[in-house]
mmCIF file of N, CA, C and O in Angstrom:
data_model
loop_
_atom_site.group_PDB
_atom_site.id
_atom_site.type_symbol
_atom_site.label_atom_id
_atom_site.label_comp_id
_atom_site.label_asym_id
_atom_site.label_seq_id
_atom_site.Cartn_x
_atom_site.Cartn_y
_atom_site.Cartn_z
ATOM 1 N N UNK A 1 0.271 1.340 -10.427
ATOM 2 C CA UNK A 1 -0.834 1.939 -11.174
ATOM 3 C C UNK A 1 -1.817 1.510 -12.289
ATOM 4 O O UNK A 1 -1.647 0.530 -12.818
ATOM 5 N N UNK A 2 -2.980 2.129 -11.928
ATOM 6 C CA UNK A 2 -4.213 1.613 -12.875
ATOM 7 C C UNK A 2 -3.739 1.590 -14.265
ATOM 8 O O UNK A 2 -3.377 2.848 -14.499
ATOM 9 N N UNK A 3 -4.393 0.946 -14.753
ATOM 10 C CA UNK A 3 -4.060 1.215 -16.755
ATOM 11 C C UNK A 3 -5.024 2.385 -17.062
ATOM 12 O O UNK A 3 -6.352 2.324 -16.423
ATOM 13 N N UNK A 4 -4.720 2.839 -17.913
ATOM 14 C CA UNK A 4 -5.691 4.404 -18.249
ATOM 15 C C UNK A 4 -7.044 3.975 -18.838
ATOM 16 O O UNK A 4 -7.848 4.679 -18.641
ATOM 17 N N UNK A 5 -6.842 2.615 -19.677
ATOM 18 C CA UNK A 5 -7.945 2.324 -20.124
ATOM 19 C C UNK A 5 -8.992 1.771 -19.044
ATOM 20 O O UNK A 5 -10.272 1.854 -19.179
ATOM 21 N N UNK A 6 -8.524 1.305 -18.001
ATOM 22 C CA UNK A 6 -9.443 0.940 -16.770
ATOM 23 C C UNK A 6 -9.923 1.962 -16.078
ATOM 24 O O UNK A 6 -11.396 1.813 -15.785
ATOM 25 N N UNK A 7 -9.258 2.989 -16.166
ATOM 26 C CA UNK A 7 -9.520 4.120 -15.430
ATOM 27 C C UNK A 7 -10.907 4.855 -16.362
ATOM 28 O O UNK A 7 -11.690 5.599 -15.545
ATOM 29 N N UNK A 8 -10.563 5.183 -17.465
ATOM 30 C CA UNK A 8 -11.564 5.250 -18.325
ATOM 31 C C UNK A 8 -12.996 4.606 -18.296
ATOM 32 O O UNK A 8 -14.220 5.107 -18.444
ATOM 33 N N UNK A 9 -12.789 3.501 -18.416
ATOM 34 C CA UNK A 9 -13.758 2.582 -18.351
ATOM 35 C C UNK A 9 -14.779 3.035 -17.122
ATOM 36 O O UNK A 9 -15.792 2.791 -17.114
ATOM 37 N N UNK A 10 -14.171 2.846 -16.226
ATOM 38 C CA UNK A 10 -14.806 2.566 -14.636
ATOM 39 C C UNK A 10 -15.412 4.162 -14.452
ATOM 40 O O UNK A 10 -16.559 4.078 -14.316
ATOM 41 N N UNK A 11 -14.666 5.445 -14.874
ATOM 42 C CA UNK A 11 -15.766 6.651 -14.887
ATOM 43 C C UNK A 11 -16.587 6.698 -15.755
ATOM 44 O O UNK A 11 -17.958 7.122 -15.346
ATOM 45 N N UNK A 12 -16.392 5.876 -17.271
ATOM 46 C CA UNK A 12 -17.872 6.060 -17.684
ATOM 47 C C UNK A 12 -18.779 5.088 -17.439
ATOM 48 O O UNK A 12 -19.904 5.754 -17.369
ATOM 49 N N UNK A 13 -18.588 3.700 -16.693
ATOM 50 C CA UNK A 13 -19.730 3.058 -16.141
ATOM 51 C C UNK A 13 -19.957 3.964 -14.726
ATOM 52 O O UNK A 13 -21.477 3.547 -14.608
ATOM 53 N N UNK A 14 -19.368 4.621 -13.938
ATOM 54 C CA UNK A 14 -19.879 5.295 -12.850
ATOM 55 C C UNK A 14 -20.683 6.276 -13.335
ATOM 56 O O UNK A 14 -21.580 6.373 -12.827
ATOM 57 N N UNK A 15 -20.315 7.176 -14.437
ATOM 58 C CA UNK A 15 -21.480 8.417 -14.590
ATOM 59 C C UNK A 15 -22.386 7.642 -15.369
ATOM 60 O O UNK A 15 -23.904 8.116 -14.772
ATOM 61 N N UNK A 16 -22.348 6.642 -15.975
ATOM 62 C CA UNK A 16 -23.900 6.113 -16.697
ATOM 63 C C UNK A 16 -24.794 5.871 -15.534
ATOM 64 O O UNK A 16 -26.027 5.597 -15.554
ATOM 65 N N UNK A 17 -24.351 5.188 -14.825
ATOM 66 C CA UNK A 17 -25.196 4.430 -13.582
ATOM 67 C C UNK A 17 -25.224 5.258 -12.258
ATOM 68 O O UNK A 17 -25.623 4.904 -11.497
ATOM 69 N N UNK A 18 -24.534 6.351 -12.273
ATOM 70 C CA UNK A 18 -25.042 7.745 -11.081
ATOM 71 C C UNK A 18 -23.943 6.726 -10.011
ATOM 72 O O UNK A 18 -24.678 7.315 -8.680
ATOM 73 N N UNK A 19 -23.055 6.038 -9.917
ATOM 74 C CA UNK A 19 -21.945 5.647 -8.541
ATOM 75 C C UNK A 19 -20.932 6.310 -8.370
ATOM 76 O O UNK A 19 -20.760 7.428 -8.989
ATOM 77 N N UNK A 20 -20.929 6.442 -7.215
ATOM 78 C CA UNK A 20 -20.099 7.129 -6.293
ATOM 79 C C UNK A 20 -18.670 6.769 -6.696
ATOM 80 O O UNK A 20 -18.811 5.267 -6.235
ATOM 81 N N UNK A 21 -17.470 7.364 -6.939
ATOM 82 C CA UNK A 21 -16.161 6.910 -7.092
ATOM 83 C C UNK A 21 -15.232 7.566 -6.033
ATOM 84 O O UNK A 21 -15.712 9.004 -5.879
ATOM 85 N N UNK A 22 -14.261 6.824 -5.661
ATOM 86 C CA UNK A 22 -13.281 7.757 -4.962
ATOM 87 C C UNK A 22 -11.859 6.957 -5.123
ATOM 88 O O UNK A 22 -11.719 5.985 -5.522
ATOM 89 N N UNK A 23 -10.996 7.789 -5.050
ATOM 90 C CA UNK A 23 -9.367 7.576 -5.476
ATOM 91 C C UNK A 23 -8.435 7.984 -4.159
ATOM 92 O O UNK A 23 -8.934 8.992 -3.540
ATOM 93 N N UNK A 24 -7.361 7.220 -3.966
ATOM 94 C CA UNK A 24 -6.973 7.851 -3.007
ATOM 95 C C UNK A 24 -5.211 7.645 -3.072
ATOM 96 O O UNK A 24 -5.008 6.983 -4.129
ATOM 97 N N UNK A 25 -4.403 8.279 -2.385
ATOM 98 C CA UNK A 25 -3.216 8.413 -2.451
ATOM 99 C C UNK A 25 -2.456 7.963 -1.318
ATOM 100 O O UNK A 25 -2.908 8.729 -0.169
ATOM 101 N N UNK A 26 -1.490 7.147 -0.799
ATOM 102 C CA UNK A 26 -0.923 7.161 0.883
ATOM 103 C C UNK A 26 0.363 7.859 0.298
ATOM 104 O O UNK A 26 1.227 6.885 0.182
ATOM 105 N N UNK A 27 0.347 8.752 1.085
ATOM 106 C CA UNK A 27 2.043 9.834 1.229
ATOM 107 C C UNK A 27 2.992 8.763 1.646
ATOM 108 O O UNK A 27 4.366 8.886 1.239
ATOM 109 N N UNK A 28 2.712 8.153 2.645
ATOM 110 C CA UNK A 28 3.685 7.280 3.484
ATOM 111 C C UNK A 28 3.257 5.866 3.652
ATOM 112 O O UNK A 28 3.597 5.236 4.826
ATOM 113 N N UNK A 29 3.084 5.160 2.548
ATOM 114 C CA UNK A 29 2.603 3.645 2.327
ATOM 115 C C UNK A 29 3.515 2.919 2.801
ATOM 116 O O UNK A 29 3.193 2.121 3.420
ATOM 117 N N UNK A 30 4.794 3.053 2.420
ATOM 118 C CA UNK A 30 5.844 2.364 2.685
ATOM 119 C C UNK A 30 5.909 2.110 4.058
ATOM 120 O O UNK A 30 6.467 0.898 4.752
ATOM 121 N N UNK A 31 5.588 2.834 4.930
ATOM 122 C CA UNK A 31 5.673 3.049 6.242
ATOM 123 C C UNK A 31 4.763 2.271 7.051
ATOM 124 O O UNK A 31 4.884 2.244 8.343
ATOM 125 N N UNK A 32 4.082 1.991 6.454
ATOM 126 C CA UNK A 32 2.872 1.090 6.918
ATOM 127 C C UNK A 32 2.917 -0.467 6.602
ATOM 128 O O UNK A 32 1.963 -1.035 7.369
ATOM 129 N N UNK A 33 4.034 -0.860 6.330
ATOM 130 C CA UNK A 33 4.184 -2.352 6.064
ATOM 131 C C UNK A 33 5.194 -3.040 6.795
ATOM 132 O O UNK A 33 6.199 -2.512 7.470
ATOM 133 N N UNK A 34 4.626 -4.167 7.715
ATOM 134 C CA UNK A 34 5.501 -4.873 8.976
ATOM 135 C C UNK A 34 6.008 -5.484 7.791
ATOM 136 O O UNK A 34 6.059 -6.364 6.815
ATOM 137 N N UNK A 35 7.660 -5.622 8.345
ATOM 138 C CA UNK A 35 8.604 -6.674 7.661
ATOM 139 C C UNK A 35 7.949 -8.440 8.323
ATOM 140 O O UNK A 35 7.836 -8.539 9.434
ATOM 141 N N UNK A 36 8.670 -8.821 7.301
ATOM 142 C CA UNK A 36 8.392 -10.268 7.451
ATOM 143 C C UNK A 36 9.515 -10.759 8.073
ATOM 144 O O UNK A 36 9.653 -12.102 8.755
ATOM 145 N N UNK A 37 10.912 -10.368 7.802
ATOM 146 C CA UNK A 37 12.044 -11.062 8.561
ATOM 147 C C UNK A 37 12.745 -10.062 9.128
ATOM 148 O O UNK A 37 12.777 -8.727 8.871
ATOM 149 N N UNK A 38 13.458 -9.897 10.048
ATOM 150 C CA UNK A 38 14.439 -8.776 10.909
ATOM 151 C C UNK A 38 15.593 -8.307 9.973
ATOM 152 O O UNK A 38 16.150 -9.157 9.088
ATOM 153 N N UNK A 39 15.200 -6.820 9.785
ATOM 154 C CA UNK A 39 15.934 -6.224 8.854
ATOM 155 C C UNK A 39 17.185 -5.263 10.239
ATOM 156 O O UNK A 39 16.067 -4.390 10.906
ATOM 157 N N UNK A 40 18.247 -5.437 9.809
ATOM 158 C CA UNK A 40 19.019 -4.976 10.600
ATOM 159 C C UNK A 40 20.286 -3.491 10.139
ATOM 160 O O UNK A 40 20.425 -4.092 8.787
ATOM 161 N N UNK A 41 20.323 -2.511 10.633
ATOM 162 C CA UNK A 41 21.067 -1.469 10.165
ATOM 163 C C UNK A 41 22.003 -0.247 11.024
ATOM 164 O O UNK A 41 21.438 -0.569 12.365
ATOM 165 N N UNK A 42 22.771 0.124 10.366
ATOM 166 C CA UNK A 42 23.693 0.738 11.258
ATOM 167 C C UNK A 42 23.070 2.319 10.958
ATOM 168 O O UNK A 42 22.460 2.463 10.209
ATOM 169 N N UNK A 43 23.003 3.027 12.178
ATOM 170 C CA UNK A 43 22.355 4.417 11.911
ATOM 171 C C UNK A 43 23.450 5.256 10.844
ATOM 172 O O UNK A 43 24.494 5.414 11.004
ATOM 173 N N UNK A 44 22.378 6.011 10.052
ATOM 174 C CA UNK A 44 22.770 6.782 8.903
ATOM 175 C C UNK A 44 23.913 8.064 9.504
ATOM 176 O O UNK A 44 23.461 8.545 10.485
ATOM 177 N N UNK A 45 25.342 8.160 8.785
ATOM 178 C CA UNK A 45 25.865 9.247 9.140
ATOM 179 C C UNK A 45 25.389 10.443 9.262
ATOM 180 O O UNK A 45 24.491 10.695 8.270
ATOM 181 N N UNK A 46 25.464 11.845 9.815
ATOM 182 C CA UNK A 46 24.870 13.018 9.833
ATOM 183 C C UNK A 46 23.665 12.880 10.773
ATOM 184 O O UNK A 46 22.928 14.162 10.936
ATOM 185 N N UNK A 47 23.073 11.733 11.638
ATOM 186 C CA UNK A 47 21.906 11.934 12.126
ATOM 187 C C UNK A 47 22.650 11.883 13.405
ATOM 188 O O UNK A 47 23.325 11.168 13.871
ATOM 189 N N UNK A 48 22.099 12.674 14.585
ATOM 190 C CA UNK A 48 22.360 12.779 15.716
ATOM 191 C C UNK A 48 21.965 11.390 16.708
ATOM 192 O O UNK A 48 21.436 10.494 16.318
ATOM 193 N N UNK A 49 23.361 11.056 17.252
ATOM 194 C CA UNK A 49 22.972 9.419 17.431
ATOM 195 C C UNK A 49 22.052 9.338 18.626
ATOM 196 O O UNK A 49 21.547 10.210 19.535
ATOM 197 N N UNK A 50 21.029 8.710 18.440
ATOM 198 C CA UNK A 50 19.841 8.000 19.232
ATOM 199 C C UNK A 50 20.389 7.004 20.014
ATOM 200 O O UNK A 50 19.853 6.822 21.617
ATOM 201 N N UNK A 51 20.930 6.002 19.918
ATOM 202 C CA UNK A 51 21.254 4.258 20.527
ATOM 203 C C UNK A 51 22.795 4.347 20.721
ATOM 204 O O UNK A 51 23.169 3.673 21.542
ATOM 205 N N UNK A 52 23.435 5.552 20.454
ATOM 206 C CA UNK A 52 25.065 5.449 20.621
ATOM 207 C C UNK A 52 25.650 5.009 19.332
ATOM 208 O O UNK A 52 25.120 4.223 18.414
ATOM 209 N N UNK A 53 26.820 5.750 19.517
ATOM 210 C CA UNK A 53 27.961 5.298 18.223
ATOM 211 C C UNK A 53 28.110 3.875 17.971
ATOM 212 O O UNK A 53 28.183 3.176 18.956
ATOM 213 N N UNK A 54 27.866 3.648 16.475
ATOM 214 C CA UNK A 54 28.413 1.891 16.354
ATOM 215 C C UNK A 54 27.246 0.871 16.591
ATOM 216 O O UNK A 54 27.883 -0.129 16.503
ATOM 217 N N UNK A 55 26.419 1.364 17.150
ATOM 218 C CA UNK A 55 25.343 0.214 17.458
ATOM 219 C C UNK A 55 24.710 0.214 16.486
ATOM 220 O O UNK A 55 24.315 1.122 15.264
ATOM 221 N N UNK A 56 23.936 -0.967 16.078
ATOM 222 C CA UNK A 56 22.878 -1.665 15.354
ATOM 223 C C UNK A 56 21.656 -1.170 15.692
ATOM 224 O O UNK A 56 21.251 -1.564 16.842
ATOM 225 N N UNK A 57 20.530 -1.260 14.560
ATOM 226 C CA UNK A 57 19.172 -1.010 14.636
ATOM 227 C C UNK A 57 18.383 -2.008 14.017
ATOM 228 O O UNK A 57 18.765 -2.505 13.216
ATOM 229 N N UNK A 58 17.155 -2.220 14.740
ATOM 230 C CA UNK A 58 16.449 -3.808 14.286
ATOM 231 C C UNK A 58 15.332 -2.298 13.589
ATOM 232 O O UNK A 58 14.869 -1.804 14.655
ATOM 233 N N UNK A 59 15.066 -2.733 12.468
ATOM 234 C CA UNK A 59 13.477 -2.304 11.810
ATOM 235 C C UNK A 59 12.592 -2.452 12.021
ATOM 236 O O UNK A 59 12.346 -4.164 12.188
ATOM 237 N N UNK A 60 11.675 -1.994 12.626
ATOM 238 C CA UNK A 60 10.282 -2.678 12.738
ATOM 239 C C UNK A 60 9.246 -2.598 11.530
ATOM 240 O O UNK A 60 8.400 -3.612 11.463
ATOM 241 N N UNK A 61 9.250 -1.441 11.141
ATOM 242 C CA UNK A 61 8.380 -1.745 9.674
ATOM 243 C C UNK A 61 9.331 -1.196 8.818
ATOM 244 O O UNK A 61 10.335 -0.761 8.595
ATOM 245 N N UNK A 62 8.560 -1.305 6.950
ATOM 246 C CA UNK A 62 9.775 -1.519 6.157
ATOM 247 C C UNK A 62 9.824 0.559 5.839
ATOM 248 O O UNK A 62 9.106 1.243 6.348
ATOM 249 N N UNK A 63 10.697 0.381 5.348
ATOM 250 C CA UNK A 63 11.257 2.088 5.137
ATOM 251 C C UNK A 63 11.735 2.159 3.286
ATOM 252 O O UNK A 63 11.932 1.090 2.403
ATOM 253 N N UNK A 64 11.715 3.484 3.007
ATOM 254 C CA UNK A 64 11.688 3.706 1.682
ATOM 255 C C UNK A 64 13.262 3.432 1.536
ATOM 256 O O UNK A 64 14.168 3.603 2.260
ATOM 257 N N UNK A 65 13.611 2.769 0.179
ATOM 258 C CA UNK A 65 14.956 2.272 0.019
ATOM 259 C C UNK A 65 15.185 0.739 0.020
ATOM 260 O O UNK A 65 16.435 0.128 -0.524
ATOM 261 N N UNK A 66 14.184 0.433 1.032
ATOM 262 C CA UNK A 66 14.598 -0.909 1.349
ATOM 263 C C UNK A 66 14.046 -1.910 -0.074
ATOM 264 O O UNK A 66 12.755 -1.682 -0.256
ATOM 265 N N UNK A 67 14.311 -3.188 -0.423
ATOM 266 C CA UNK A 67 14.014 -3.801 -1.667
ATOM 267 C C UNK A 67 12.687 -4.056 -1.700
ATOM 268 O O UNK A 67 11.870 -4.323 -2.634
ATOM 269 N N UNK A 68 12.147 -4.594 -0.322
ATOM 270 C CA UNK A 68 11.132 -5.375 -0.179
ATOM 271 C C UNK A 68 9.640 -4.622 0.090
ATOM 272 O O UNK A 68 8.794 -4.763 0.124
ATOM 273 N N UNK A 69 9.954 -3.140 0.414
ATOM 274 C CA UNK A 69 8.654 -2.354 0.757
ATOM 275 C C UNK A 69 7.870 -2.174 0.328
ATOM 276 O O UNK A 69 6.849 -2.145 0.381
ATOM 277 N N UNK A 70 7.832 -2.086 -1.424
ATOM 278 C CA UNK A 70 6.513 -2.137 -2.521
ATOM 279 C C UNK A 70 5.771 -3.073 -2.095
ATOM 280 O O UNK A 70 4.693 -2.922 -1.779
ATOM 281 N N UNK A 71 6.299 -4.310 -2.195
ATOM 282 C CA UNK A 71 6.206 -5.812 -2.113
ATOM 283 C C UNK A 71 5.161 -5.870 -0.813
ATOM 284 O O UNK A 71 3.879 -5.994 -0.530
ATOM 285 N N UNK A 72 5.811 -5.546 0.242
ATOM 286 C CA UNK A 72 5.140 -5.691 1.409
ATOM 287 C C UNK A 72 4.131 -4.955 1.839
ATOM 288 O O UNK A 72 3.018 -5.394 2.232
ATOM 289 N N UNK A 73 4.129 -3.563 1.181
ATOM 290 C CA UNK A 73 3.151 -2.436 1.508
ATOM 291 C C UNK A 73 2.142 -3.103 0.821
ATOM 292 O O UNK A 73 0.779 -3.089 1.480
ATOM 293 N N UNK A 74 2.224 -3.567 -0.538
ATOM 294 C CA UNK A 74 0.993 -3.863 -1.429
ATOM 295 C C UNK A 74 0.355 -5.279 -0.490
ATOM 296 O O UNK A 74 -0.871 -5.164 -0.804
ATOM 297 N N UNK A 75 1.061 -6.159 0.178
ATOM 298 C CA UNK A 75 0.393 -7.101 0.589
ATOM 299 C C UNK A 75 -0.584 -6.571 2.095
ATOM 300 O O UNK A 75 -1.722 -7.131 2.038
ATOM 301 N N UNK A 76 -0.080 -5.695 2.363
ATOM 302 C CA UNK A 76 -0.574 -5.342 3.472
ATOM 303 C C UNK A 76 -1.641 -4.442 2.986
ATOM 304 O O UNK A 76 -2.752 -4.757 3.529
ATOM 305 N N UNK A 77 -2.022 -3.737 2.252
ATOM 306 C CA UNK A 77 -3.152 -2.820 1.372
ATOM 307 C C UNK A 77 -4.377 -3.692 1.013
ATOM 308 O O UNK A 77 -5.260 -3.675 1.378
ATOM 309 N N UNK A 78 -3.582 -4.922 0.427
ATOM 310 C CA UNK A 78 -4.640 -6.097 -0.206
ATOM 311 C C UNK A 78 -5.609 -6.410 0.853
ATOM 312 O O UNK A 78 -6.515 -6.597 0.727
ATOM 313 N N UNK A 79 -4.438 -6.972 1.968
ATOM 314 C CA UNK A 79 -5.500 -7.836 3.092
ATOM 315 C C UNK A 79 -6.168 -6.698 3.639
ATOM 316 O O UNK A 79 -7.603 -6.838 4.036
ATOM 317 N N UNK A 80 -6.114 -5.540 3.778
ATOM 318 C CA UNK A 80 -6.981 -4.178 4.814
ATOM 319 C C UNK A 80 -8.183 -4.387 3.495
ATOM 320 O O UNK A 80 -9.229 -4.383 4.288
ATOM 321 N N UNK A 81 -7.965 -4.372 2.161
ATOM 322 C CA UNK A 81 -9.156 -4.297 1.617
ATOM 323 C C UNK A 81 -10.094 -5.351 1.494
ATOM 324 O O UNK A 81 -11.076 -5.369 1.681
ATOM 325 N N UNK A 82 -9.575 -6.446 1.717
ATOM 326 C CA UNK A 82 -10.191 -7.944 1.876
ATOM 327 C C UNK A 82 -10.991 -7.937 3.232
ATOM 328 O O UNK A 82 -12.109 -7.901 3.080
ATOM 329 N N UNK A 83 -10.101 -7.543 4.047
ATOM 330 C CA UNK A 83 -11.042 -7.262 5.252
ATOM 331 C C UNK A 83 -12.138 -6.341 5.287
ATOM 332 O O UNK A 83 -13.405 -6.311 6.066
ATOM 333 N N UNK A 84 -12.213 -5.179 4.553
ATOM 334 C CA UNK A 84 -12.965 -4.411 4.424
ATOM 335 C C UNK A 84 -14.381 -4.766 3.649
ATOM 336 O O UNK A 84 -15.436 -4.283 3.381
ATOM 337 N N UNK A 85 -13.942 -5.808 2.642
ATOM 338 C CA UNK A 85 -15.160 -6.572 2.106
ATOM 339 C C UNK A 85 -14.867 -6.004 0.763
ATOM 340 O O UNK A 85 -15.707 -6.164 -0.336
ATOM 341 N N UNK A 86 -13.539 -5.664 0.122
ATOM 342 C CA UNK A 86 -13.578 -5.146 -1.018
ATOM 343 C C UNK A 86 -12.702 -6.351 -1.976
ATOM 344 O O UNK A 86 -11.974 -7.074 -1.067
ATOM 345 N N UNK A 87 -12.672 -6.547 -3.344
ATOM 346 C CA UNK A 87 -11.867 -7.251 -4.270
ATOM 347 C C UNK A 87 -11.344 -6.555 -5.431
ATOM 348 O O UNK A 87 -12.034 -5.591 -5.547
ATOM 349 N N UNK A 88 -10.331 -6.660 -5.674
ATOM 350 C CA UNK A 88 -9.736 -6.628 -7.034
ATOM 351 C C UNK A 88 -10.440 -6.989 -7.951
ATOM 352 O O UNK A 88 -10.829 -7.835 -8.371
ATOM 353 N N UNK A 89 -10.628 -6.021 -9.432
ATOM 354 C CA UNK A 89 -11.099 -6.351 -10.611
ATOM 355 C C UNK A 89 -10.024 -7.604 -10.947
ATOM 356 O O UNK A 89 -8.912 -7.453 -11.141
ATOM 357 N N UNK A 90 -10.367 -8.708 -11.951
ATOM 358 C CA UNK A 90 -9.863 -9.527 -12.674
ATOM 359 C C UNK A 90 -8.797 -8.948 -13.550
ATOM 360 O O UNK A 90 -7.578 -9.171 -13.804
ATOM 361 N N UNK A 91 -9.188 -7.685 -14.442
ATOM 362 C CA UNK A 91 -8.363 -7.345 -15.409
ATOM 363 C C UNK A 91 -7.014 -6.048 -14.752
ATOM 364 O O UNK A 91 -6.138 -5.731 -15.223
ATOM 365 N N UNK A 92 -7.539 -5.717 -13.646
ATOM 366 C CA UNK A 92 -6.810 -4.491 -13.176
ATOM 367 C C UNK A 92 -6.625 -4.759 -11.648
ATOM 368 O O UNK A 92 -7.472 -4.310 -10.645
ATOM 369 N N UNK A 93 -5.336 -5.325 -10.952
ATOM 370 C CA UNK A 93 -5.238 -5.665 -9.569
ATOM 371 C C UNK A 93 -5.037 -4.041 -8.848
ATOM 372 O O UNK A 93 -5.443 -4.257 -7.397
ATOM 373 N N UNK A 94 -5.154 -3.185 -9.430
ATOM 374 C CA UNK A 94 -5.101 -1.938 -8.552
ATOM 375 C C UNK A 94 -6.448 -1.285 -8.598
ATOM 376 O O UNK A 94 -6.390 -0.022 -8.039
ATOM 377 N N UNK A 95 -7.248 -1.806 -8.972
ATOM 378 C CA UNK A 95 -8.780 -1.192 -9.019
ATOM 379 C C UNK A 95 -9.646 -2.423 -8.135
ATOM 380 O O UNK A 95 -9.551 -3.422 -8.391
ATOM 381 N N UNK A 96 -10.353 -1.508 -6.963
ATOM 382 C CA UNK A 96 -10.974 -2.366 -6.178
ATOM 383 C C UNK A 96 -12.608 -2.255 -6.180
ATOM 384 O O UNK A 96 -12.782 -1.177 -6.551
ATOM 385 N N UNK A 97 -13.553 -2.756 -5.797
ATOM 386 C CA UNK A 97 -14.841 -2.816 -5.810
ATOM 387 C C UNK A 97 -15.618 -3.258 -4.428
ATOM 388 O O UNK A 97 -14.641 -4.487 -3.931
ATOM 389 N N UNK A 98 -16.353 -2.973 -4.335
ATOM 390 C CA UNK A 98 -17.339 -3.673 -2.961
ATOM 391 C C UNK A 98 -18.732 -3.444 -3.714
ATOM 392 O O UNK A 98 -19.149 -2.319 -4.049
ATOM 393 N N UNK A 99 -19.412 -4.451 -3.115
ATOM 394 C CA UNK A 99 -20.861 -4.446 -3.340
ATOM 395 C C UNK A 99 -21.628 -4.467 -2.213
ATOM 396 O O UNK A 99 -21.275 -4.861 -1.179
ATOM 397 N N UNK A 100 -22.758 -3.740 -2.198
ATOM 398 C CA UNK A 100 -23.482 -3.122 -0.943
ATOM 399 C C UNK A 100 -24.642 -3.349 -1.134
ATOM 400 O O UNK A 100 -25.146 -2.977 -2.488
ATOM 401 N N UNK A 101 -25.722 -3.919 -0.424
ATOM 402 C CA UNK A 101 -27.086 -4.066 -0.803
ATOM 403 C C UNK A 101 -27.678 -4.745 -1.808
ATOM 404 O O UNK A 101 -28.695 -4.409 -2.834
ATOM 405 N N UNK A 102 -26.936 -5.435 -2.359
ATOM 406 C CA UNK A 102 -27.290 -6.737 -3.545
ATOM 407 C C UNK A 102 -27.026 -6.276 -4.710
ATOM 408 O O UNK A 102 -27.779 -6.355 -5.627
ATOM 409 N N UNK A 103 -26.543 -5.046 -4.797
ATOM 410 C CA UNK A 103 -26.449 -4.235 -6.356
ATOM 411 C C UNK A 103 -25.172 -4.161 -6.888
ATOM 412 O O UNK A 103 -24.179 -4.662 -6.480
#
């Protein structure tokens, strides 16, 4: 989460310069991160058997509750922003900027 002072400063600068700002929230963020190492789990109790009782499943992507999910999602998010030409500002990694047209 961006620091409150960063948010206020960004809004003030944008208003003073007539810039467009956009804020977003990814509701299923953790489900978009690929795992670095194999993770296996047993099917949770109370869920209809998908692969048969007593079998182990391999996860392909991160899930809520997995310790590394937040870090993996953040790495994925940072790389996508970098691919798009965005950079995080020095004072706050949660705020990204992009320069277009030399301005």
